[in-house]
GROMACS .gro file of C-alpha atoms in nm:
model
  388
    1MET     CA    1   2.058   5.749   7.627
    2LYS     CA    2   1.747   5.626   7.452
    3THR     CA    3   1.697   5.250   7.456
    4MET     CA    4   1.502   5.039   7.210
    5ALA     CA    5   1.289   4.738   7.290
    6VAL     CA    6   1.442   4.421   7.147
    7ARG     CA    7   1.210   4.151   7.017
    8PRO     CA    8   1.285   3.785   7.097
    9PRO     CA    9   1.495   3.610   6.828
   10SER     CA   10   1.200   3.383   6.752
   11GLU     CA   11   0.993   3.680   6.635
   12ARG     CA   12   1.257   3.921   6.508
   13TYR     CA   13   1.265   3.775   6.159
   14VAL     CA   14   0.893   3.712   6.114
   15CYS     CA   15   0.747   3.874   5.802
   16GLN     CA   16   0.410   4.009   5.913
   17ALA     CA   17   0.266   4.023   5.561
   18ILE     CA   18   0.331   3.651   5.508
   19SER     CA   19   0.206   3.574   5.859
   20ARG     CA   20  -0.123   3.746   5.783
   21ALA     CA   21  -0.151   3.558   5.453
   22CYS     CA   22  -0.105   3.231   5.648
   23ASP     CA   23  -0.381   3.336   5.889
   24VAL     CA   24  -0.612   3.378   5.588
   25LEU     CA   25  -0.526   3.032   5.457
   26GLU     CA   26  -0.579   2.882   5.804
   27ALA     CA   27  -0.923   3.042   5.817
   28PHE     CA   28  -1.032   2.826   5.522
   29ARG     CA   29  -0.897   2.511   5.682
   30GLU     CA   30  -1.094   2.577   6.003
   31ALA     CA   31  -1.416   2.657   5.813
   32GLY     CA   32  -1.389   2.367   5.565
   33ASP     CA   33  -1.631   2.552   5.331
   34PRO     CA   34  -1.615   2.860   5.104
   35LEU     CA   35  -1.597   3.190   5.290
   36ARG     CA   36  -1.714   3.539   5.211
   37LEU     CA   37  -1.478   3.835   5.245
   38ASN     CA   38  -1.633   3.957   5.567
   39GLU     CA   39  -1.614   3.607   5.715
   40VAL     CA   40  -1.242   3.590   5.641
   41ALA     CA   41  -1.190   3.930   5.801
   42ALA     CA   42  -1.386   3.821   6.111
   43LYS     CA   43  -1.196   3.493   6.149
   44THR     CA   44  -0.853   3.650   6.111
   45GLY     CA   45  -0.911   3.980   6.292
   46LEU     CA   46  -0.798   4.171   5.980
   47SER     CA   47  -0.974   4.472   5.834
   48VAL     CA   48  -1.195   4.402   5.534
   49ALA     CA   49  -0.958   4.604   5.314
   50THR     CA   50  -0.650   4.411   5.423
   51ALA     CA   51  -0.831   4.074   5.390
   52PHE     CA   52  -0.939   4.170   5.037
   53ARG     CA   53  -0.584   4.259   4.929
   54ILE     CA   54  -0.450   3.929   5.064
   55LEU     CA   55  -0.730   3.726   4.902
   56PHE     CA   56  -0.678   3.910   4.575
   57THR     CA   57  -0.305   3.825   4.584
   58LEU     CA   58  -0.365   3.460   4.682
   59GLU     CA   59  -0.618   3.427   4.402
   60LYS     CA   60  -0.369   3.564   4.149
   61ARG     CA   61  -0.113   3.309   4.268
   62GLY     CA   62  -0.366   3.025   4.247
   63LEU     CA   63  -0.379   2.948   4.619
   64VAL     CA   64  -0.748   3.039   4.659
   65ALA     CA   65  -1.027   3.055   4.399
   66ARG     CA   66  -1.330   3.281   4.382
   67VAL     CA   67  -1.654   3.077   4.371
   68GLY     CA   68  -2.023   3.155   4.381
   69ASP     CA   69  -2.143   3.495   4.493
   70ARG     CA   70  -1.829   3.677   4.618
   71GLN     CA   71  -1.703   3.368   4.797
   72TYR     CA   72  -1.357   3.215   4.814
   73GLN     CA   73  -1.237   2.864   4.869
   74LEU     CA   74  -0.899   2.703   4.932
   75ASN     CA   75  -0.732   2.584   4.613
   76ILE     CA   76  -0.446   2.387   4.773
   77ARG     CA   77  -0.404   2.125   5.041
   78LEU     CA   78  -0.239   2.268   5.351
   79PRO     CA   79   0.012   2.059   5.547
   80LYS     CA   80  -0.131   1.880   5.849
   81ARG     CA   81  -0.114   2.108   6.152
   82ARG     CA   82   0.064   1.983   6.464
   83ARG     CA   83  -0.182   1.897   6.739
   84TYR     CA   84  -0.156   2.128   7.035
   85ARG     CA   85  -0.136   1.983   7.384
   86ILE     CA   86  -0.318   2.190   7.648
   87GLY     CA   87  -0.347   2.129   8.018
   88TYR     CA   88  -0.676   2.214   8.190
   89ALA     CA   89  -0.689   2.230   8.569
   90GLY     CA   90  -1.053   2.256   8.684
   91GLN     CA   91  -1.167   2.430   9.001
   92SER     CA   92  -1.345   2.133   9.158
   93LYS     CA   93  -1.590   1.862   9.062
   94GLU     CA   94  -1.780   1.968   9.376
   95PHE     CA   95  -1.947   2.259   9.198
   96ALA     CA   96  -2.194   2.240   8.907
   97PHE     CA   97  -2.046   2.561   8.767
   98SER     CA   98  -1.695   2.420   8.737
   99ARG     CA   99  -1.826   2.089   8.602
  100GLU     CA  100  -2.006   2.274   8.324
  101VAL     CA  101  -1.695   2.480   8.246
  102ALA     CA  102  -1.492   2.160   8.224
  103GLY     CA  103  -1.746   1.993   8.004
  104GLY     CA  104  -1.745   2.284   7.759
  105VAL     CA  105  -1.365   2.304   7.747
  106VAL     CA  106  -1.338   1.926   7.681
  107GLU     CA  107  -1.595   1.945   7.400
  108ALA     CA  108  -1.440   2.251   7.235
  109ALA     CA  109  -1.090   2.100   7.255
  110SER     CA  110  -1.215   1.782   7.090
  111LYS     CA  111  -1.372   1.977   6.806
  112ALA     CA  112  -1.049   2.175   6.757
  113GLU     CA  113  -0.849   1.848   6.753
  114ILE     CA  114  -0.648   1.949   7.061
  115ASP     CA  115  -0.501   1.696   7.300
  116LEU     CA  116  -0.636   1.801   7.640
  117LEU     CA  117  -0.486   1.686   7.969
  118VAL     CA  118  -0.748   1.735   8.243
  119LEU     CA  119  -0.671   1.757   8.614
  120ASP     CA  120  -0.887   1.858   8.912
  121ASN     CA  121  -0.764   2.125   9.156
  122ARG     CA  122  -1.020   1.997   9.411
  123TYR     CA  123  -1.066   2.352   9.552
  124SER     CA  124  -0.723   2.315   9.716
  125PRO     CA  125  -0.424   2.549   9.665
  126LYS     CA  126  -0.180   2.267   9.737
  127VAL     CA  127  -0.339   2.044   9.473
  128ALA     CA  128  -0.340   2.335   9.227
  129MET     CA  129   0.034   2.383   9.270
  130ARG     CA  130   0.099   2.011   9.224
  131ASN     CA  131  -0.114   2.012   8.911
  132ALA     CA  132   0.082   2.306   8.768
  133GLU     CA  133   0.405   2.110   8.822
  134ALA     CA  134   0.246   1.808   8.654
  135PHE     CA  135   0.165   2.017   8.345
  136VAL     CA  136   0.527   2.133   8.328
  137ARG     CA  137   0.648   1.775   8.347
  138GLU     CA  138   0.403   1.680   8.071
  139ARG     CA  139   0.538   1.968   7.859
  140VAL     CA  140   0.199   2.106   7.764
  141ASP     CA  141   0.195   2.388   7.507
  142LEU     CA  142  -0.042   2.599   7.719
  143ALA     CA  143  -0.222   2.573   8.054
  144ILE     CA  144  -0.578   2.674   8.141
  145GLU     CA  145  -0.589   2.738   8.515
  146PHE     CA  146  -0.911   2.749   8.718
  147GLN     CA  147  -0.819   2.775   9.086
  148THR     CA  148  -0.961   3.000   9.354
  149ASP     CA  149  -0.683   3.100   9.597
  150GLU     CA  150  -0.517   3.431   9.507
  151HIS     CA  151  -0.226   3.362   9.743
  152VAL     CA  152  -0.090   3.079   9.531
  153ALA     CA  153  -0.167   3.249   9.200
  154PRO     CA  154   0.183   3.409   9.177
  155ILE     CA  155   0.346   3.074   9.254
  156ILE     CA  156   0.149   2.895   8.983
  157SER     CA  157   0.221   3.178   8.734
  158SER     CA  158   0.592   3.161   8.816
  159THR     CA  159   0.590   2.782   8.760
  160PHE     CA  160   0.453   2.824   8.410
  161MET     CA  161   0.663   3.130   8.324
  162GLU     CA  162   0.989   2.954   8.414
  163ALA     CA  163   0.886   2.665   8.188
  164GLY     CA  164   0.793   2.902   7.903
  165ILE     CA  165   0.431   2.785   7.910
  166PRO     CA  166   0.162   3.052   7.839
  167MET     CA  167  -0.146   3.048   8.062
  168VAL     CA  168  -0.514   3.142   8.051
  169ALA     CA  169  -0.663   3.203   8.398
  170LEU     CA  170  -1.034   3.146   8.448
  171GLU     CA  171  -1.227   3.363   8.696
  172ILE     CA  172  -0.931   3.438   8.925
  173PRO     CA  173  -0.658   3.664   8.777
  174HIS     CA  174  -0.301   3.524   8.779
  175PRO     CA  175   0.007   3.741   8.713
  176GLY     CA  176   0.108   3.734   8.348
  177ALA     CA  177  -0.191   3.522   8.239
  178THR     CA  178  -0.464   3.612   7.996
  179TYR     CA  179  -0.785   3.642   8.201
  180TYR     CA  180  -1.114   3.491   8.094
  181GLY     CA  181  -1.424   3.509   8.309
  182ALA     CA  182  -1.660   3.736   8.495
  183ASN     CA  183  -1.687   4.109   8.466
  184ASN     CA  184  -1.735   4.096   8.841
  185TYR     CA  185  -1.848   4.448   8.929
  186SER     CA  186  -2.090   4.465   8.636
  187ALA     CA  187  -2.235   4.123   8.725
  188GLY     CA  188  -2.282   4.235   9.084
  189LEU     CA  189  -2.442   4.563   8.979
  190LEU     CA  190  -2.690   4.381   8.761
  191GLY     CA  191  -2.798   4.160   9.048
  192GLY     CA  192  -2.796   4.432   9.312
  193ARG     CA  193  -3.032   4.652   9.118
  194TYR     CA  194  -3.276   4.362   9.093
  195LEU     CA  195  -3.257   4.294   9.468
  196GLY     CA  196  -3.328   4.660   9.532
  197ARG     CA  197  -3.632   4.652   9.304
  198CYS     CA  198  -3.758   4.340   9.481
  199ALA     CA  199  -3.737   4.516   9.816
  200LYS     CA  200  -3.912   4.820   9.674
  201GLN     CA  201  -4.193   4.606   9.531
  202HIS     CA  202  -4.253   4.369   9.823
  203TRP     CA  203  -4.127   4.564  10.128
  204ARG     CA  204  -4.193   4.918  10.007
  205GLY     CA  205  -3.817   4.975  10.008
  206SER     CA  206  -3.776   4.898  10.378
  207VAL     CA  207  -3.462   4.689  10.438
  208ASP     CA  208  -3.335   4.599  10.786
  209GLU     CA  209  -3.005   4.447  10.674
  210VAL     CA  210  -2.804   4.351  10.369
  211LEU     CA  211  -2.619   4.021  10.409
  212LEU     CA  212  -2.321   3.957  10.176
  213LEU     CA  213  -2.160   3.611  10.154
  214GLU     CA  214  -1.801   3.657  10.045
  215LEU     CA  215  -1.500   3.444   9.949
  216PRO     CA  216  -1.197   3.626  10.096
  217LYS     CA  217  -0.930   3.386   9.970
  218ALA     CA  218  -1.024   3.463   9.608
  219GLY     CA  219  -0.906   3.821   9.651
  220ALA     CA  220  -1.020   4.170   9.557
  221VAL     CA  221  -1.132   4.109   9.198
  222PRO     CA  222  -1.404   3.850   9.274
  223ARG     CA  223  -1.498   4.056   9.583
  224SER     CA  224  -1.590   4.343   9.350
  225ARG     CA  225  -1.887   4.122   9.255
  226LEU     CA  226  -2.029   4.190   9.603
  227THR     CA  227  -1.924   4.554   9.590
  228GLY     CA  228  -2.130   4.575   9.273
  229ILE     CA  229  -2.429   4.408   9.442
  230LEU     CA  230  -2.420   4.665   9.721
  231ALA     CA  231  -2.383   4.954   9.474
  232GLY     CA  232  -2.678   4.821   9.272
  233ILE     CA  233  -2.896   4.798   9.584
  234ARG     CA  234  -2.805   5.157   9.677
  235GLU     CA  235  -2.892   5.284   9.331
  236VAL     CA  236  -3.249   5.177   9.400
  237LEU     CA  237  -3.248   5.223   9.778
  238PRO     CA  238  -3.004   5.507   9.865
  239SER     CA  239  -3.099   5.494  10.234
  240VAL     CA  240  -2.911   5.162  10.296
  241GLU     CA  241  -2.625   5.257  10.533
  242ASP     CA  242  -2.296   5.077  10.600
  243SER     CA  243  -2.410   4.994  10.954
  244ARG     CA  244  -2.684   4.774  10.803
  245VAL     CA  245  -2.443   4.577  10.581
  246ILE     CA  246  -2.311   4.246  10.718
  247TRP     CA  247  -2.022   4.058  10.553
  248LEU     CA  248  -1.992   3.683  10.619
  249ASP     CA  249  -1.727   3.439  10.495
  250GLY     CA  250  -1.912   3.161  10.310
  251ASN     CA  251  -1.599   3.032  10.137
  252GLY     CA  252  -1.805   2.992   9.821
  253GLN     CA  253  -1.947   2.665   9.958
  254PHE     CA  254  -2.297   2.558  10.056
  255GLY     CA  255  -2.210   2.403  10.396
  256VAL     CA  256  -1.983   2.683  10.514
  257SER     CA  257  -2.240   2.946  10.415
  258LEU     CA  258  -2.520   2.749  10.583
  259ASP     CA  259  -2.326   2.742  10.912
  260ALA     CA  260  -2.225   3.112  10.887
  261VAL     CA  261  -2.584   3.226  10.836
  262ARG     CA  262  -2.711   2.993  11.114
  263GLN     CA  263  -2.479   3.175  11.355
  264TYR     CA  264  -2.591   3.510  11.219
  265LEU     CA  265  -2.958   3.420  11.277
  266ARG     CA  266  -2.897   3.330  11.640
  267GLN     CA  267  -2.827   3.695  11.714
  268SER     CA  268  -3.039   3.875  11.457
  269ARG     CA  269  -3.419   3.920  11.450
  270ASP     CA  270  -3.433   4.144  11.148
  271ARG     CA  271  -3.731   4.071  10.927
  272GLN     CA  272  -3.639   4.216  10.591
  273VAL     CA  273  -3.295   4.098  10.480
  274LEU     CA  274  -3.147   4.120  10.131
  275ILE     CA  275  -2.886   3.852  10.066
  276GLY     CA  276  -2.623   3.866   9.793
  277ALA     CA  277  -2.366   3.589   9.754
  278ILE     CA  278  -2.041   3.535   9.566
  279ASN     CA  279  -2.194   3.230   9.396
  280ASP     CA  280  -2.500   3.005   9.395
  281PRO     CA  281  -2.377   2.748   9.654
  282SER     CA  282  -2.332   3.029   9.907
  283ALA     CA  283  -2.669   3.181   9.816
  284LEU     CA  284  -2.849   2.849   9.854
  285GLY     CA  285  -2.673   2.782  10.186
  286ALA     CA  286  -2.797   3.116  10.319
  287LEU     CA  287  -3.149   3.048  10.197
  288ARG     CA  288  -3.158   2.707  10.365
  289ALA     CA  289  -3.046   2.860  10.695
  290PHE     CA  290  -3.340   3.107  10.686
  291GLU     CA  291  -3.582   2.827  10.587
  292GLU     CA  292  -3.476   2.586  10.863
  293ALA     CA  293  -3.516   2.870  11.115
  294GLY     CA  294  -3.871   2.923  10.990
  295ARG     CA  295  -3.781   3.266  10.859
  296GLY     CA  296  -3.784   3.208  10.488
  297GLU     CA  297  -4.024   3.500  10.431
  298ASP     CA  298  -3.774   3.735  10.598
  299CYS     CA  299  -3.525   3.725  10.309
  300ALA     CA  300  -3.475   3.777   9.940
  301VAL     CA  301  -3.172   3.594   9.800
  302LEU     CA  302  -2.967   3.654   9.486
  303GLY     CA  303  -2.698   3.421   9.356
  304GLN     CA  304  -2.426   3.440   9.095
  305ASN     CA  305  -2.352   3.189   8.813
  306ALA     CA  306  -2.712   3.068   8.741
  307SER     CA  307  -2.594   2.708   8.794
  308VAL     CA  308  -2.832   2.418   8.745
  309GLU     CA  309  -2.907   2.398   9.120
  310ALA     CA  310  -2.998   2.766   9.122
  311ARG     CA  311  -3.220   2.725   8.816
  312ALA     CA  312  -3.396   2.432   8.983
  313GLU     CA  313  -3.452   2.647   9.291
  314LEU     CA  314  -3.596   2.932   9.083
  315ARG     CA  315  -3.862   2.691   8.954
  316LYS     CA  316  -3.984   2.609   9.305
  317PRO     CA  317  -4.317   2.774   9.389
  318GLY     CA  318  -4.281   3.038   9.658
  319THR     CA  319  -3.904   3.031   9.681
  320ARG     CA  320  -3.727   3.336   9.824
  321PHE     CA  321  -3.441   3.278   9.581
  322VAL     CA  322  -3.531   3.567   9.347
  323GLY     CA  323  -3.260   3.540   9.081
  324SER     CA  324  -2.906   3.463   8.977
  325VAL     CA  325  -2.672   3.638   8.735
  326ALA     CA  326  -2.580   3.401   8.453
  327TYR     CA  327  -2.221   3.343   8.341
  328PHE     CA  328  -2.311   3.062   8.101
  329PRO     CA  329  -2.026   2.827   8.203
  330GLU     CA  330  -2.136   2.576   7.940
  331ARG     CA  331  -2.018   2.828   7.678
  332TYR     CA  332  -1.673   2.894   7.824
  333GLY     CA  333  -1.502   2.636   7.610
  334GLU     CA  334  -1.639   2.788   7.288
  335GLU     CA  335  -1.441   3.105   7.361
  336VAL     CA  336  -1.151   2.983   7.573
  337ILE     CA  337  -1.018   2.724   7.328
  338PRO     CA  338  -1.007   2.966   7.029
  339LEU     CA  339  -0.839   3.215   7.266
  340CYS     CA  340  -0.577   2.952   7.351
  341ILE     CA  341  -0.517   2.877   6.983
  342ASP     CA  342  -0.466   3.250   6.910
  343ILE     CA  343  -0.207   3.267   7.190
  344LEU     CA  344  -0.028   2.960   7.060
  345GLN     CA  345  -0.027   3.105   6.710
  346ARG     CA  346   0.123   3.426   6.852
  347LYS     CA  347  -0.176   3.639   6.755
  348ARG     CA  348  -0.252   3.949   6.953
  349VAL     CA  349  -0.507   3.886   7.228
  350PRO     CA  350  -0.650   4.125   7.487
  351PRO     CA  351  -0.525   4.089   7.845
  352ALA     CA  352  -0.880   4.015   7.962
  353VAL     CA  353  -1.188   3.868   7.792
  354PHE     CA  354  -1.517   3.901   7.980
  355VAL     CA  355  -1.828   3.686   7.960
  356LYS     CA  356  -2.160   3.849   7.883
  357HIS     CA  357  -2.385   3.839   8.188
  358GLN     CA  358  -2.763   3.814   8.203
  359LEU     CA  359  -3.004   3.811   8.499
  360VAL     CA  360  -3.203   3.490   8.537
  361THR     CA  361  -3.531   3.503   8.733
  362LYS     CA  362  -3.827   3.275   8.773
  363GLU     CA  363  -3.992   3.463   8.482
  364SER     CA  364  -3.696   3.416   8.244
  365VAL     CA  365  -3.536   3.086   8.348
  366ASP     CA  366  -3.740   2.870   8.109
  367ARG     CA  367  -3.674   3.104   7.818
  368LEU     CA  368  -3.299   3.129   7.882
  369TYR     CA  369  -3.253   2.761   7.970
  370PRO     CA  370  -3.517   2.568   7.774
  371ASN     CA  371  -3.301   2.255   7.770
  372ASP     CA  372  -3.346   2.221   8.145
  373ALA     CA  373  -3.682   2.067   8.055
  374LEU     CA  374  -3.489   1.765   7.929
  375ILE     CA  375  -3.371   1.697   8.284
  376SER     CA  376  -3.610   1.465   8.461
  377SER     CA  377  -3.809   1.593   8.759
  378GLY     CA  378  -3.635   1.330   8.970
  379ASP     CA  379  -3.292   1.463   8.878
  380LEU     CA  380  -3.402   1.821   8.956
  381GLU     CA  381  -3.536   1.712   9.292
  382LEU     CA  382  -3.206   1.539   9.364
  383LEU     CA  383  -3.020   1.860   9.290
  384LEU     CA  384  -3.239   2.047   9.534
  385LEU     CA  385  -3.189   1.778   9.798
  386LYS     CA  386  -2.814   1.806   9.760
  387SER     CA  387  -2.839   2.180   9.832
  388ARG     CA  388  -3.018   2.124  10.164
   0.00000   0.00000   0.00000
């Protein structure tokens, strides 16, 4: 017997035509100024033809007015919209990357007039679970979760699902959540190709070992970042064999990575080592281990995230830190908050939204991050000292 999917009662009686017309009216409230047809279509996700028909109808009914050169403006005062309440659980204040993500989310929420409850997961799965329970008690409308341990992701997801709270997961996928963050394999591939080219340019393509600093507890999806790095290296240097690839657990932290590479160096005398890391703290920890052993010239290091510490390192003369793949965490809020609003307004959203990555090197860092010049030289030196 053929069965039919049954929509929830809350959506069964929704008139889609009226809902789309409301989306068009909301677009004018968000803009605050007259909009062109293509701008209305872009803001609502409607086709230009559909947006035109709705605007034409609203104009006929006196709800919008045509002004200027093919522009429209709102002709009525809309009722005040209820303020959404969103919970944001940050990864940890320990990392510059997560601090920049948090700063962007807070700023974007403020501009969107959203009440944001901010908690810190402190890089701890236990704290993350407690924070999820706190959001449920506070009855937030939606939760933004940035925590690293894949083993507690199903527990956190279940906590929110049982409470009927939708979730956006940053960087680490959570069951049932909309994902926002890295396109991990592509980001790795971008960096790996550059590492391979560096080896070809400076070592004539001769590589003794490839050292990869991983973060096992984050799971398979973030690990594909390192898989991409290795694949990118092999595109340029096909002769790199599995026997020359070393995987170390750096836990995504500077100190843990520093100790792991120290131990590696006690038993390795290889002179030409390519290093790819899951993030910048791990990459900088590996670099410091080579430097303190007096073997800085033996390595070429690539990070991920292009955090402020990494950018400061790239500006150091003679550094063996050759680049980092940018994720632009300072921009996360600009996309995540509108994504949350779409979810709360029951608009269709993709299951995953990826950031656009870009390689940052010593040649491009000033062009891509010109505002770093506003940071005093003393502050930059302090950042470098913290990474030692």
